[in-house]
Short mmCIF file of C-alpha atoms in Angstrom, two decimals:
data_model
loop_
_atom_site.label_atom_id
_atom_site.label_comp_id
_atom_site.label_asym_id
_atom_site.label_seq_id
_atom_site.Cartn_x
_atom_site.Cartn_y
_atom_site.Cartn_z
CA UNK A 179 102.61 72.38 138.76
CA UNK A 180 105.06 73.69 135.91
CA UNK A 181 108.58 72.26 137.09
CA UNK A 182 110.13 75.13 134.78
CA UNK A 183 108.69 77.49 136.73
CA UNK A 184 109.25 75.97 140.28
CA UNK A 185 112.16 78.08 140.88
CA UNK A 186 111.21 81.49 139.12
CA UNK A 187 110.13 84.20 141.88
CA UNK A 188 107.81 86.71 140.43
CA UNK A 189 106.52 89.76 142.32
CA UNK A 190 102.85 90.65 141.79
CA UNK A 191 101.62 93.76 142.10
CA UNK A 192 98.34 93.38 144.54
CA UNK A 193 95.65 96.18 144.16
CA UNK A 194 92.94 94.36 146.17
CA UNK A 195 91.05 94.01 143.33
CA UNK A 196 90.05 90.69 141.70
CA UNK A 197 92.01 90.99 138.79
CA UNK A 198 95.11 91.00 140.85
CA UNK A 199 94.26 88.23 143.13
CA UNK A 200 93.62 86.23 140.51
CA UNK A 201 96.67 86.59 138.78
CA UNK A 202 98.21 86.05 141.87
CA UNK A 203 96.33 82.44 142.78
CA UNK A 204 96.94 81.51 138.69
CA UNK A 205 100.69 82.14 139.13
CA UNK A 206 100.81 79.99 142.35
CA UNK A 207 99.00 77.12 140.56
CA UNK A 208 101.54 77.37 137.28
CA UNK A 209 104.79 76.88 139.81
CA UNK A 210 105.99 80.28 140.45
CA UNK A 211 107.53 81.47 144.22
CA UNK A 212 105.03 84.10 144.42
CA UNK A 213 105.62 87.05 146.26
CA UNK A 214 103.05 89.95 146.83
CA UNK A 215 103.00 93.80 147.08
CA UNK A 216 101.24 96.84 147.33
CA UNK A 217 102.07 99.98 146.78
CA UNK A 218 100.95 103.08 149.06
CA UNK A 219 100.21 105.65 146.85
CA UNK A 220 98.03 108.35 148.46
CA UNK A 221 97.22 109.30 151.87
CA UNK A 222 93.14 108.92 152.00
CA UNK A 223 93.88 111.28 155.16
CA UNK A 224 94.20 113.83 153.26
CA UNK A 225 90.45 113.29 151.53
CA UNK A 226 87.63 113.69 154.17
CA UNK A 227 84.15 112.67 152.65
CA UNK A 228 80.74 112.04 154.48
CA UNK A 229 80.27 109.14 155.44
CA UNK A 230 77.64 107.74 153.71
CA UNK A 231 80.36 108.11 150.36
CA UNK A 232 81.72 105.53 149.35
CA UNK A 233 84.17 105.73 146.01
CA UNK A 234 85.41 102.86 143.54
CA UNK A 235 89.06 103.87 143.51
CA UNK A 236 91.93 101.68 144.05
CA UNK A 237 94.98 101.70 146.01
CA UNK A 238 93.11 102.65 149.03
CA UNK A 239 93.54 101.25 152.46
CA UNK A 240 90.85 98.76 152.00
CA UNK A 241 92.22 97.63 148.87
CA UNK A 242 95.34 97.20 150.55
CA UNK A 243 93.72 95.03 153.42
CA UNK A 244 92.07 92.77 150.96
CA UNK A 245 95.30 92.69 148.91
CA UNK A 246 96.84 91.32 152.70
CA UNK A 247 94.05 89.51 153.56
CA UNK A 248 94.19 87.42 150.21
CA UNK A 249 98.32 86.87 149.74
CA UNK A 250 97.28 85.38 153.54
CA UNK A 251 94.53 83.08 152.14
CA UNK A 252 97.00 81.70 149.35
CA UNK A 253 99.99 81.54 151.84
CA UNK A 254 102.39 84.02 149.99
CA UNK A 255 104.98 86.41 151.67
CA UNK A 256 102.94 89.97 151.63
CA UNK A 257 104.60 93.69 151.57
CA UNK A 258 103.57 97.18 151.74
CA UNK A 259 105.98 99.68 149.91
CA UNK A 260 105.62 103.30 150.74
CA UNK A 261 105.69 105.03 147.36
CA UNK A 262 103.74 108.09 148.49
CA UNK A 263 106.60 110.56 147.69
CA UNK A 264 107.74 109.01 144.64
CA UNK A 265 103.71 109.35 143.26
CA UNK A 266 103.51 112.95 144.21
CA UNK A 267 106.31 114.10 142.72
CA UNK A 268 105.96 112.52 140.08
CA UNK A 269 102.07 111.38 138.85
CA UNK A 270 100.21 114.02 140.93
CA UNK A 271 102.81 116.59 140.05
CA UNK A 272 102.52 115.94 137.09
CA UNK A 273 98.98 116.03 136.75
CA UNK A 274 98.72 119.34 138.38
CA UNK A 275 101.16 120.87 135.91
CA UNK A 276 99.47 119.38 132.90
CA UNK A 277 96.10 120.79 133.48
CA UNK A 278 97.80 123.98 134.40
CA UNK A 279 99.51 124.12 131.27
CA UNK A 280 96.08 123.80 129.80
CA UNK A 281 96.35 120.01 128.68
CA UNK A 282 94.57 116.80 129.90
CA UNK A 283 96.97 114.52 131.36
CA UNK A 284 96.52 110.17 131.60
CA UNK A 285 97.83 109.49 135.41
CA UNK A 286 97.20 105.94 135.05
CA UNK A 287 99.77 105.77 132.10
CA UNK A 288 102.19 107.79 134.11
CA UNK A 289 101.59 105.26 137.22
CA UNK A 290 102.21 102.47 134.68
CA UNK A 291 105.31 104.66 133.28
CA UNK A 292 107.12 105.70 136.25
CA UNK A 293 105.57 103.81 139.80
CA UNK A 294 105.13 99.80 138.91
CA UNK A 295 107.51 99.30 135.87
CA UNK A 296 110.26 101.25 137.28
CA UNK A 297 110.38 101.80 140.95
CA UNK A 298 108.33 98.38 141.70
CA UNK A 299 110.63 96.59 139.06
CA UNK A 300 113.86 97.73 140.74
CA UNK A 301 112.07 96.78 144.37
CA UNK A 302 111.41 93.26 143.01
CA UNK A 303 115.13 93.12 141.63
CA UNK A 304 116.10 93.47 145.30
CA UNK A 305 113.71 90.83 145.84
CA UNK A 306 115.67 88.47 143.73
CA UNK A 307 112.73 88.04 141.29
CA UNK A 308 112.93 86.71 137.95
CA UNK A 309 109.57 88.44 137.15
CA UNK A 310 107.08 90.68 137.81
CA UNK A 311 103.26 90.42 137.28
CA UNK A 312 100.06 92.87 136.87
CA UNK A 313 96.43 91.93 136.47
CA UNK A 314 96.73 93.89 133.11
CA UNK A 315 94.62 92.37 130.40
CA UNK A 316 97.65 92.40 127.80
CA UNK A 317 99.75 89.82 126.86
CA UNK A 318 103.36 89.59 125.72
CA UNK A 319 105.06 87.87 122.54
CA UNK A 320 109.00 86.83 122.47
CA UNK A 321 109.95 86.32 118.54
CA UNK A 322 112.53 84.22 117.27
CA UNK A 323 114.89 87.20 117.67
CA UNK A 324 114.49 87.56 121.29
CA UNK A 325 112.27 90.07 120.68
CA UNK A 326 109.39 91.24 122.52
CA UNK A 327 106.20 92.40 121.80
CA UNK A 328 103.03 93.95 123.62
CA UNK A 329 99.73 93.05 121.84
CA UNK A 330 96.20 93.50 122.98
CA UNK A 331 94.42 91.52 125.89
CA UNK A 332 92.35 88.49 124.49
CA UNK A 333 88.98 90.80 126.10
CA UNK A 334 88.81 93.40 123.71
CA UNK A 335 86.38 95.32 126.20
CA UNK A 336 89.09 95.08 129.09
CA UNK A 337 91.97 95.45 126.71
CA UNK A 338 94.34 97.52 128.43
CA UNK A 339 97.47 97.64 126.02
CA UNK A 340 96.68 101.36 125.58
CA UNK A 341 98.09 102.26 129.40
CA UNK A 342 101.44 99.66 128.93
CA UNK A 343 102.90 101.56 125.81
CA UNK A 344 105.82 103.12 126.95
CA UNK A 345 107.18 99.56 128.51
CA UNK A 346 110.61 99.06 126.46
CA UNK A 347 112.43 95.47 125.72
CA UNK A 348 114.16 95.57 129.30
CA UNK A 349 110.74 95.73 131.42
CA UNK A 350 108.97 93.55 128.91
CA UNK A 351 111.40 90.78 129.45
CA UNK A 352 110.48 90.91 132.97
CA UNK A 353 106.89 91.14 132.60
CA UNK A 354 104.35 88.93 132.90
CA UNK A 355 100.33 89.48 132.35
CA UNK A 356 98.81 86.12 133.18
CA UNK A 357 95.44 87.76 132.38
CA UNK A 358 96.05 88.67 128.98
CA UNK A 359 94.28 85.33 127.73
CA UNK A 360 91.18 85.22 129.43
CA UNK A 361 87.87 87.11 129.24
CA UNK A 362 86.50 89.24 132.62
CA UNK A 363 84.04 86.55 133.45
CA UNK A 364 86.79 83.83 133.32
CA UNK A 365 88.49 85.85 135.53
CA UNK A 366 85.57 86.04 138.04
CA UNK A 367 85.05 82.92 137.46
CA UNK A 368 88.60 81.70 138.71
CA UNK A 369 88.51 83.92 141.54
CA UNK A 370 85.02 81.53 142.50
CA UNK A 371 86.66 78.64 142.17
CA UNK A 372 89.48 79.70 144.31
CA UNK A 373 87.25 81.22 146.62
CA UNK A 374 89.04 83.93 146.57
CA UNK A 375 87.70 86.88 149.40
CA UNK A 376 87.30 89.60 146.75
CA UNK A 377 85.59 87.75 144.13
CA UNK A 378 82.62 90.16 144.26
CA UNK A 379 84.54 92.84 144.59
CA UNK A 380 83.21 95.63 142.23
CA UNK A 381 85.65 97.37 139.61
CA UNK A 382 87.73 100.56 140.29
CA UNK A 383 86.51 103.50 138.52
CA UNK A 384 87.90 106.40 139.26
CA UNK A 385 91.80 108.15 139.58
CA UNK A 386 92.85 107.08 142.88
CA UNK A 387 94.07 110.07 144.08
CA UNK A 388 90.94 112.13 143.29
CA UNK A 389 87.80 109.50 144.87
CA UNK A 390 85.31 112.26 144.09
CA UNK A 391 86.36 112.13 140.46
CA UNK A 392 86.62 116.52 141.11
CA UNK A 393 89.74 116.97 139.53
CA UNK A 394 88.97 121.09 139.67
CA UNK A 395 89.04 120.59 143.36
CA UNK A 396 91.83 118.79 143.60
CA UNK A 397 93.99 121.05 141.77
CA UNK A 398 93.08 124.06 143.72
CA UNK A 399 93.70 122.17 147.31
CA UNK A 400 96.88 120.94 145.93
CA UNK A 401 97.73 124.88 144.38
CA UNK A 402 95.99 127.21 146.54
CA UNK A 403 92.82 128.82 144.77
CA UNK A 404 94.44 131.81 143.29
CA UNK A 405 92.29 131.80 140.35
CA UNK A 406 93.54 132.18 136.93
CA UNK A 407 90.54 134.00 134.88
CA UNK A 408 90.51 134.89 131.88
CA UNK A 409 88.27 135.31 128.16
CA UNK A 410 86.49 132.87 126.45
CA UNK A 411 86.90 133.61 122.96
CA UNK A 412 85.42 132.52 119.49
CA UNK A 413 87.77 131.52 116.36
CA UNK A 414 88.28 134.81 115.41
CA UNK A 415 89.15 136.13 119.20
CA UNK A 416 86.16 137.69 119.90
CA UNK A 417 85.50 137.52 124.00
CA UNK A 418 82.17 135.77 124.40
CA UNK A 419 81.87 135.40 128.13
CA UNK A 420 84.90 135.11 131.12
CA UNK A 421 86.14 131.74 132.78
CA UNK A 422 87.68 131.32 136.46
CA UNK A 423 90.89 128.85 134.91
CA UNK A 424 91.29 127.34 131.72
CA UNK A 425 92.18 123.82 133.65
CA UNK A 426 88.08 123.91 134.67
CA UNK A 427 87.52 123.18 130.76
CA UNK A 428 88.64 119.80 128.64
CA UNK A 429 88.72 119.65 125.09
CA UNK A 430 85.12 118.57 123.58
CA UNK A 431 83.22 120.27 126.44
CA UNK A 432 79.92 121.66 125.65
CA UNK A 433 78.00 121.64 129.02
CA UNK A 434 78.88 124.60 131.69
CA UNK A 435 80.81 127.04 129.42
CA UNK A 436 77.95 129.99 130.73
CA UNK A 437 77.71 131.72 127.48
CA UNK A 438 74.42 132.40 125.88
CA UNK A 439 74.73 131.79 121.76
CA UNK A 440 72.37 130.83 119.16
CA UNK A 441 74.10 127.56 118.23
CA UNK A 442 75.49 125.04 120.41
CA UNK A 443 79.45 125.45 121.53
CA UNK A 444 82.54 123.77 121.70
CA UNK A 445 85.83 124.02 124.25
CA UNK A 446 88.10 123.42 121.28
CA UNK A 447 91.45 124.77 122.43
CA UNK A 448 93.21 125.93 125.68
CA UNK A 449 95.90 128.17 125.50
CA UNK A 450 96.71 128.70 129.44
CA UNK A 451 99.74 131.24 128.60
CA UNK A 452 96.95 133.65 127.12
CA UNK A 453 94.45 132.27 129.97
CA UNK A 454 92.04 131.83 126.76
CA UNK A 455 89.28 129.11 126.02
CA UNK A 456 88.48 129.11 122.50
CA UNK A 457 85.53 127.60 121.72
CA UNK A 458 83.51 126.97 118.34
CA UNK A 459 80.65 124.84 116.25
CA UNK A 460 80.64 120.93 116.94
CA UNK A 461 82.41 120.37 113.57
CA UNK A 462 85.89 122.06 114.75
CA UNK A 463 86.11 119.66 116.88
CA UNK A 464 86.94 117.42 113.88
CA UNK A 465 90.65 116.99 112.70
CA UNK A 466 93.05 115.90 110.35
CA UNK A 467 95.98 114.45 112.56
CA UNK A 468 98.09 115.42 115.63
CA UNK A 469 101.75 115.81 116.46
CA UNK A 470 103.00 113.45 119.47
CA UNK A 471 106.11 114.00 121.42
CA UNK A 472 107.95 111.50 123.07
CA UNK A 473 107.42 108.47 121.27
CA UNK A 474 108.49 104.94 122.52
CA UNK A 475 109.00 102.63 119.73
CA UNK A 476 108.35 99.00 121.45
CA UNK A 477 110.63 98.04 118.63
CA UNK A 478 113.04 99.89 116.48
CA UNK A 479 111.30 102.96 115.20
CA UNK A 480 110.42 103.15 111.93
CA UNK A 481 113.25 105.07 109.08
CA UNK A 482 109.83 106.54 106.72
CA UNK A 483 106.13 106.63 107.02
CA UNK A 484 103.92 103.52 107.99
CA UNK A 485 100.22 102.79 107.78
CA UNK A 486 98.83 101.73 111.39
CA UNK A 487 96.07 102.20 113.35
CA UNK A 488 95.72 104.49 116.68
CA UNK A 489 94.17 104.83 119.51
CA UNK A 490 93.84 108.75 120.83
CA UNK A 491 92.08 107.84 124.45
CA UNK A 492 91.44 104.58 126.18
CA UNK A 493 87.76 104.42 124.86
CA UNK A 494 88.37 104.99 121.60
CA UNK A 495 88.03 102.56 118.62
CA UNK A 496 91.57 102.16 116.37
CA UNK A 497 91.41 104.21 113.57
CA UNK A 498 93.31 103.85 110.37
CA UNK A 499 96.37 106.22 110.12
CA UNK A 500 99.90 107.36 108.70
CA UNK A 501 102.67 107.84 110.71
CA UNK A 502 105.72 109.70 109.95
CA UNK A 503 108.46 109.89 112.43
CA UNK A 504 109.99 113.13 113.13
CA UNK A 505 113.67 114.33 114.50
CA UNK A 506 113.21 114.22 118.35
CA UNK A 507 111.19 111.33 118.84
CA UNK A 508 108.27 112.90 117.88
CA UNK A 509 105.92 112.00 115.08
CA UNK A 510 103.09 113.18 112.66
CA UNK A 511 99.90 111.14 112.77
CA UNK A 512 97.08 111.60 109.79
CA UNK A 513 94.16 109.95 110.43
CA UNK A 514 92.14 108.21 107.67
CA UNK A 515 89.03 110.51 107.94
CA UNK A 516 88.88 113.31 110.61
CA UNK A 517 88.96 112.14 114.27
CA UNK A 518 86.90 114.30 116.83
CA UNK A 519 88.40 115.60 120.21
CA UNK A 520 92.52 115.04 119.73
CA UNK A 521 93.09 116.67 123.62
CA UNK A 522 96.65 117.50 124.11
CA UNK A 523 98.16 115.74 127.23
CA UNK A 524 96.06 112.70 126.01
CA UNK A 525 98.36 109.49 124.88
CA UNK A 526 98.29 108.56 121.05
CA UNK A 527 98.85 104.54 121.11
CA UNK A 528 99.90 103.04 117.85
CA UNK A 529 98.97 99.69 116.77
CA UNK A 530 99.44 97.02 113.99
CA UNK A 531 96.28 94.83 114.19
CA UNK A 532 96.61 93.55 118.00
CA UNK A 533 100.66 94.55 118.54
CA UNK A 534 101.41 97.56 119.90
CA UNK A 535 103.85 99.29 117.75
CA UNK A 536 104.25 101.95 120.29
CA UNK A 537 103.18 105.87 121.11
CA UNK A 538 103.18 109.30 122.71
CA UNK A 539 101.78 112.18 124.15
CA UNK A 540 99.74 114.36 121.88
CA UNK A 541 101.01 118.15 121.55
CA UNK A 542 98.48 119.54 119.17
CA UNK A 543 95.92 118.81 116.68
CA UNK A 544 96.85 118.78 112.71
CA UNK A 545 93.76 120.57 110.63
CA UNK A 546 95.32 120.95 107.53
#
């Protein structure tokens, strides 16, 4: 046991999953008063599915059984906090809107963003905690100015730095990701040794409110299915065929567009106002840069242009890139060589090898 720690209370945030309960057991063993909680996102009554379905999500009842069923195993108080209001108005709301607006949204940043680094924070803060704790696979750096910094989980294929960017110097000080050293199978492997009830447990795959992964369904359950038609156009504006809502399409898309054409075709813009889907050859997909909005700097923002590298979706290998910061915390981002797919609503994460530097939500694509 780490005496330094014996008196720190840190609040875990308990999925159910084994990444979780891990961190939870590893936190014990280093000293901490541990204290665990799960959030109630989403009412699963709401989603009827046959039975024989079964869906990797998390956050479900289940999870949140396990979750219970584990803090129990380890001896550690256990709560469930009701944030189903606060997650629809906010993440699902927001997610609606987006793809309405004819954008691709990133609810998991938004849950990071808004659900467990604000309204969980301030609910461990009434718990008297000193910390709170994910099973992120990130890690956190304090430099000899009391600085912190975010850099990249030591699993470069579990990474997920890219969904923590907008964390600022208040929520990192009160962070911790005792993770962000290991590698997944260390991770199972711990959960082994403490014999730990979900240590088969499979990984969550899908967005948690939407099991099915049919987002198109979703959106028209949540907004009625008053359907928003409209053209499908080419470059020029010439109507190739008609679509039943531009928020049915994503940026990339070749498959299901129901036009006949002698080459293969693109979805390479959405313009919902118009109710248009432009679409195009493979190699428009290709571009120059993007413009991001909201930017969080994880430290002061840079006064003139840096070289970086940036991420433009969670799967996506860092590219090399300029960035020029523009008035109202925007910024201009010119990749290296031409990066396919930039999908407005998508997060642009910057980096500088494995420290996040910071990042924001793509607006457009740059092609000159």
């Amino acid at each position: 046991m780490h005496k330094e720690n014996s008196k720190k209370r840190v609040v875990i945030a308990m999925s159910g999953g084994v990444d979780s309960s891990v961190s939870a057991a590893l936190l014990q063993e280093q000293g901490f008063e541990v204290i665990g909680i799960s959030m109630q996102v989403w009412d699963y009554g709401k989603f009827t599915a046959a039975e024989d379905e079964k869906f990797d999500t998390c956050c479900s009842l289940d999870d949140i059984h396990d979750a219970r069923r584990v803090a129990e195993q380890l001896g550690i108080p256990f709560y469930v906090v009701n944030f189903e209001e606060e997650f629809e108005n906010l993440v699902i709301r927001d997610f609606v809107d987006e793809y309405l607006k004819g954008r691709t949204p990133n609810p998991c940043v938004r849950c990071n963003q808004w659900i467990k680094f604000e309204l969980l924070l301030k609910k461990a803060r009434g718990l008297g905690a000193d910390f709170i704790a994910t099973g992120h696979y990130a890690r956190t750096f304090r430099d000899d100015n009391g600085r912190f910094h975010l850099l990249k989980g030591v699993d470069q294929t579990k990474d997920q730095s890219y969904f923590l960017f907008t964390l600022t110097q208040e929520q990192l000080a009160m962070t911790l990701f005792p993770l962000g050293e290991m590698t997944k199978t260390q991770v199972r492997a711990l959960a082994a040794r403490y014999n730990l009830r979900v240590a088969e447990k499979g990984e969550s795959q899908e967005i948690c409110f939407v099991p099915d992964n049919d987002y198109v369904r979703f959106i028209e359950e949540e907004r009625g299915k008053e359907l928003l038609p409209g053209n499908i156009i080419d470059r020029s504006g010439k109507i190739l065929g008609r679509h039943r809502g531009t928020y049915r399409y994503t940026i990339g898309q070749r498959r299901g567009l129901g036009i006949a054409h002698p080459e293969p075709l693109h979805v390479l813009e959405l313009n919902a106002e118009k109710k248009e889907v432009v679409v195009g050859p493979k190699d428009a997909l290709f571009s120059h840069g993007l413009v991001a909005a909201n930017i969080n700097w994880i430290n002061p923002a840079p006064e003139a242009a840096i070289e970086a590298t940036c991420k433009i979706r969670y799967r996506h290998q860092p590219v090399s890139c300029t960035i020029k910061p523009l008035p109202c915390n925007r910024a201009e981002v010119m990749f290296a060589e031409r990066e396919k797919s930039v999908t407005p609503g998508q997060a642009v994460v910057f980096y500088d090898g494995d420290t996040v530097l910071g990042g924001g939500w793509i607006e457009k694509a740059v092609n000159s």
